[in-house]
């Protein structure tokens, strides 16, 4: 006899036994102390089968519950991931807003370099383009003629002088920084404003220059500010002396300067309108 035939026969016997048990239990309903021989015989046959059947039902139920729980956990994980992503975006947004606020506060501080009587009107601008390289020696800003910007408008950062506007469009302008090799600025030593000279940029974006009087005292660590000669108002911080050298015949004293502005990390600047536009 094949295995399938045996299974079919066993199933038939179980089914018949179950029917007989139901009939007997129906006939002998009621609470009794003793059960009949037939009930015992059918019960002996059915009970093991019931155990297997109940175990199978229980296992199926547990597996079904487990599947439901896995689906629920998966949905909860998806919801948590979405919430985490939203929170991360919010944190990034808040960080950017905070950084921008700090930049704007710094630019407001830069107004302290400009004399109130000069009547310059400040405009905040974003840097929207730059020349290739690590330094912002020339770059484009997001304001132009329609904002009142003109050639030679002064450009500042929170901690000092950046440069000047050299080209203007309708809603943009180009700036040349003081570290560019085409730029030069007259300076005076903050500690002693009688010590003056000229500094220029270079192709390597380094600031260097000389003092007019080789006998004047200038030392490493001296702060340099604008003199007011030329387009830049007096008193804007340029940088700090980091080296002093004298020529062999003592006729020239040269200096190297660390810019006050970090020209590698500029994102916003403050542009000053001309007097005629601020009145």
Coordinates of C-alpha atoms in Angstrom, one line a residue, residues 17-126:
X17 CA -14.3 7.9 14.7
X18 CA -15.0 11.5 15.1
X19 CA -18.5 11.1 13.7
X20 CA -19.2 8.1 16.0
X21 CA -17.9 10.1 19.0
X22 CA -20.1 13.0 18.3
X23 CA -23.1 10.7 17.9
X24 CA -22.4 8.9 21.1
X25 CA -21.8 12.1 23.0
X26 CA -25.0 13.4 21.6
X27 CA -26.9 10.4 22.8
X28 CA -25.3 10.3 26.2
X29 CA -25.4 14.0 27.0
X30 CA -25.5 15.1 30.5
X31 CA -23.2 14.9 33.4
X32 CA -22.3 11.2 34.2
X33 CA -19.8 9.6 36.4
X34 CA -19.1 6.8 34.0
X35 CA -18.7 6.6 30.2
X36 CA -19.6 3.7 27.9
X37 CA -17.1 1.3 26.4
X38 CA -17.8 2.8 22.9
X39 CA -17.0 6.3 24.2
X40 CA -13.7 5.0 25.7
X41 CA -12.8 3.2 22.4
X42 CA -13.5 6.2 20.3
X43 CA -11.8 8.6 22.7
X44 CA -8.6 6.4 22.6
X45 CA -8.5 6.8 18.9
X46 CA -9.4 10.4 18.6
X47 CA -7.3 11.9 21.5
X48 CA -3.9 11.4 19.9
X49 CA -5.2 12.8 16.7
X50 CA -6.7 15.8 18.5
X51 CA -3.4 16.4 20.1
X52 CA -1.6 16.5 16.8
X53 CA -4.4 18.6 15.3
X54 CA -4.3 21.1 18.2
X55 CA -0.5 21.3 18.1
X56 CA -0.7 22.1 14.4
X57 CA -3.4 24.7 14.9
X58 CA -1.4 26.3 17.7
X59 CA 1.8 26.3 15.6
X60 CA -0.1 27.8 12.7
X61 CA -1.6 30.5 15.0
X62 CA 1.8 31.3 16.4
X63 CA 3.4 31.6 13.0
X64 CA 0.5 33.7 11.8
X65 CA 0.9 36.0 14.8
X66 CA 4.6 36.2 14.2
X67 CA 4.1 37.2 10.6
X68 CA 1.6 39.9 11.7
X69 CA 4.1 41.1 14.3
X70 CA 6.9 41.2 11.8
X71 CA 4.8 43.3 9.5
X72 CA 3.9 45.6 12.3
X73 CA 7.5 46.0 13.4
X74 CA 8.5 46.7 9.8
X75 CA 5.9 49.4 9.5
X76 CA 7.0 50.9 12.8
X77 CA 10.6 50.9 11.6
X78 CA 9.6 52.7 8.4
X79 CA 7.8 55.3 10.4
X80 CA 10.7 55.8 12.8
X81 CA 13.1 56.1 9.8
X82 CA 10.9 58.7 8.3
X83 CA 10.7 60.6 11.6
X84 CA 14.5 60.4 12.0
X85 CA 15.1 61.7 8.5
X86 CA 12.7 64.6 9.2
X87 CA 14.5 65.4 12.4
X88 CA 17.9 65.3 10.7
X89 CA 16.7 67.7 8.0
X90 CA 15.3 70.0 10.8
X91 CA 18.7 69.9 12.6
X92 CA 20.6 70.7 9.4
X93 CA 18.2 73.6 8.7
X94 CA 18.6 74.9 12.2
X95 CA 22.3 74.6 12.0
X96 CA 22.4 76.5 8.7
X97 CA 20.1 79.2 10.0
X98 CA 22.3 79.5 13.1
X99 CA 25.5 79.8 11.1
X100 CA 23.9 82.3 8.8
X101 CA 22.7 84.4 11.8
X102 CA 26.2 84.3 13.2
X103 CA 27.6 85.5 9.9
X104 CA 25.1 88.3 9.8
X105 CA 26.0 89.3 13.3
X106 CA 29.7 89.3 12.3
X107 CA 29.0 91.5 9.3
X108 CA 27.1 93.9 11.6
X109 CA 30.2 94.0 13.8
X110 CA 32.2 95.0 10.7
X111 CA 30.2 98.2 10.5
X112 CA 32.3 99.4 13.4
X113 CA 35.2 99.9 11.0
X114 CA 33.2 102.6 9.1
X115 CA 32.8 106.1 10.6
X116 CA 29.1 107.0 11.0
X117 CA 29.8 110.4 9.3
X118 CA 30.9 108.7 6.2
X119 CA 27.3 107.8 5.4
X120 CA 28.0 104.5 3.8
X121 CA 24.9 102.2 3.5
X122 CA 25.7 98.6 4.0
X123 CA 24.3 95.7 1.9
X124 CA 24.7 92.1 2.7
X125 CA 25.7 89.9 -0.3
X126 CA 26.2 86.2 -0.9

